[in-house]
Amino acid sequence: MQRAKELELLSNCLALAKAKTPYMEGDETLVPVWKYTDKARFDREYEAFFRAAPNLVAHRSQIAQPGDFITRQVGAVPALVVRGSDGSVNAFVNVCRHRGAIVEPRKRGHCKRFVCPYHAWTYRLDGGLDRVRHQDGFPNLDVASTSLVQLPAFEASGFIWAVADPTANADFVAALPTALLDELKGFDCASLDVFDSDSRTWKANWKLIVDGGLESYHFKIIHRDTIAKSFLDNGSSFEFIGDHIRSVLPRTSLLSLAERPQSEWDIRKHTNVLYSLFPNASLLVQEDHVVLILITPLSVGETGIEVTSLVPTSAVRSERAIRHWRANHALTVTTLREDFEIAEQVQRGAASGANEHYRFARFEAALSRWHELIDMKLGNP
Ligand code: FES
């Protein structure tokens, strides 16, 4: 993040905190409840965002070495993301070209070849078909021109994106704003390593999961036993960077900046910076580490979520440090579960018919703008 932007964000937060007022813009808005429960609407979102748009699929460290791989569900496509022999990233449809078995069933690992578990067709790291057992039984098979179906993939600023549509234009990275990639690079995300990861399926529409990260009105209530004491009440502000949102969540320590010269101001010390990366990821930048949250919609009322703590490699050297990061990861998971449990409750309540609309306040304007973006991308409300 450029220093001028950092100072601007901190100045704005400080001014709001001194005035004891939340950041507000626009009008109070209404969002129809059916958008969270309607299967046809979900199918349209799924096609437009989770099949046709770039989805964040991994942190660099999850496939750091040639032969490292990770498997993901990207939209309806089982994807295999692998670091090639030349260090580049490739993504493939994880489906065998013989009779369609999942080629690599493990979540992640390391190998020199992928061997299909059904009849042992073997694929190289570049996806090419390497070996076919009893090949004389396939007189019409051209092994040299047969490979796993490639997906467009791209690595930037420490993260890897892929598109589930094999026919998508490989230049899709143009959809990722340079300003966003530069900010992530500035936080040195590429130098981090996975410390721990937690996955679970939640019975809530994917938009409820994102909604929860776009306001801090709820902090003092549902996070009262975890992180509430560390943050100002309803203090978050936001800014769009292309389709993505940067939210700044001021810590209580922010008020101390009023007594200090700007040369000492550090956004990571006095706020959490949350990037809602459209459509499927959130990145929570904290003082000394980063949390990556990956969202995988499974159905209109079901979402898979993976929470991964990324920490500086040099910070995990002693037993004491490991205890520290373990406690930190546990607190993150517990706090996010508080959000996701509420999302499940809202999804249950959505079917009751009690509400025709949900109501977003002027200080929940990030939700209003985000839902407007979705409507705009789908072409109508
Ligand atoms: Fe993969 Fe037969 S389905 S080898």
mmCIF file of N, CA and C and ligand atoms in Angstrom, residues 96-101 103 116-121 123, ligand 1:
data_model
loop_
_atom_site.group_PDB
_atom_site.id
_atom_site.type_symbol
_atom_site.label_atom_id
_atom_site.label_comp_id
_atom_site.label_asym_id
_atom_site.label_seq_id
_atom_site.Cartn_x
_atom_site.Cartn_y
_atom_site.Cartn_z
ATOM 1 N N CYS A 96 -10.010 -37.514 -15.653
ATOM 2 C CA CYS A 96 -9.237 -38.351 -16.569
ATOM 3 C C CYS A 96 -9.856 -38.370 -17.973
ATOM 4 N N ARG A 97 -8.978 -38.387 -18.995
ATOM 5 C CA ARG A 97 -9.438 -38.376 -20.374
ATOM 6 C C ARG A 97 -9.843 -39.772 -20.846
ATOM 7 N N HIS A 98 -9.677 -40.803 -19.990
ATOM 8 C CA HIS A 98 -10.116 -42.145 -20.379
ATOM 9 C C HIS A 98 -11.602 -42.294 -20.122
ATOM 10 N N ARG A 99 -11.991 -42.472 -18.876
ATOM 11 C CA ARG A 99 -13.416 -42.630 -18.569
ATOM 12 C C ARG A 99 -13.849 -41.755 -17.402
ATOM 13 N N GLY A 100 -13.124 -40.646 -17.196
ATOM 14 C CA GLY A 100 -13.656 -39.575 -16.361
ATOM 15 C C GLY A 100 -13.459 -39.660 -14.864
ATOM 16 N N ALA A 101 -12.599 -40.549 -14.385
ATOM 17 C CA ALA A 101 -12.350 -40.579 -12.929
ATOM 18 C C ALA A 101 -11.613 -39.302 -12.503
ATOM 19 N N VAL A 103 -8.615 -37.653 -11.321
ATOM 20 C CA VAL A 103 -7.227 -38.115 -11.468
ATOM 21 C C VAL A 103 -6.472 -38.036 -10.139
ATOM 22 N N CYS A 116 -3.979 -41.886 -12.587
ATOM 23 C CA CYS A 116 -5.416 -42.022 -12.363
ATOM 24 C C CYS A 116 -5.692 -43.285 -11.539
ATOM 25 N N PRO A 117 -6.496 -43.171 -10.486
ATOM 26 C CA PRO A 117 -6.712 -44.327 -9.612
ATOM 27 C C PRO A 117 -7.585 -45.426 -10.224
ATOM 28 N N TYR A 118 -8.174 -45.180 -11.421
ATOM 29 C CA TYR A 118 -9.093 -46.172 -11.989
ATOM 30 C C TYR A 118 -8.334 -47.214 -12.825
ATOM 31 N N HIS A 119 -7.639 -46.764 -13.907
ATOM 32 C CA HIS A 119 -6.908 -47.720 -14.753
ATOM 33 C C HIS A 119 -5.456 -47.299 -14.966
ATOM 34 N N ALA A 120 -5.042 -46.300 -14.166
ATOM 35 C CA ALA A 120 -3.621 -45.896 -14.109
ATOM 36 C C ALA A 120 -3.104 -45.196 -15.355
ATOM 37 N N TRP A 121 -3.954 -44.506 -16.119
ATOM 38 C CA TRP A 121 -3.397 -43.580 -17.099
ATOM 39 C C TRP A 121 -2.563 -42.564 -16.312
ATOM 40 N N TYR A 123 -0.268 -38.940 -16.119
ATOM 41 C CA TYR A 123 -0.134 -37.599 -16.695
ATOM 42 C C TYR A 123 1.090 -36.896 -16.107
HETATM 43 FE FE1 FES B 1 -8.631 -42.798 -15.650
HETATM 44 FE FE2 FES B 1 -9.500 -45.036 -16.707
HETATM 45 S S1 FES B 1 -10.674 -43.391 -15.911
HETATM 46 S S2 FES B 1 -7.479 -44.436 -16.349
#
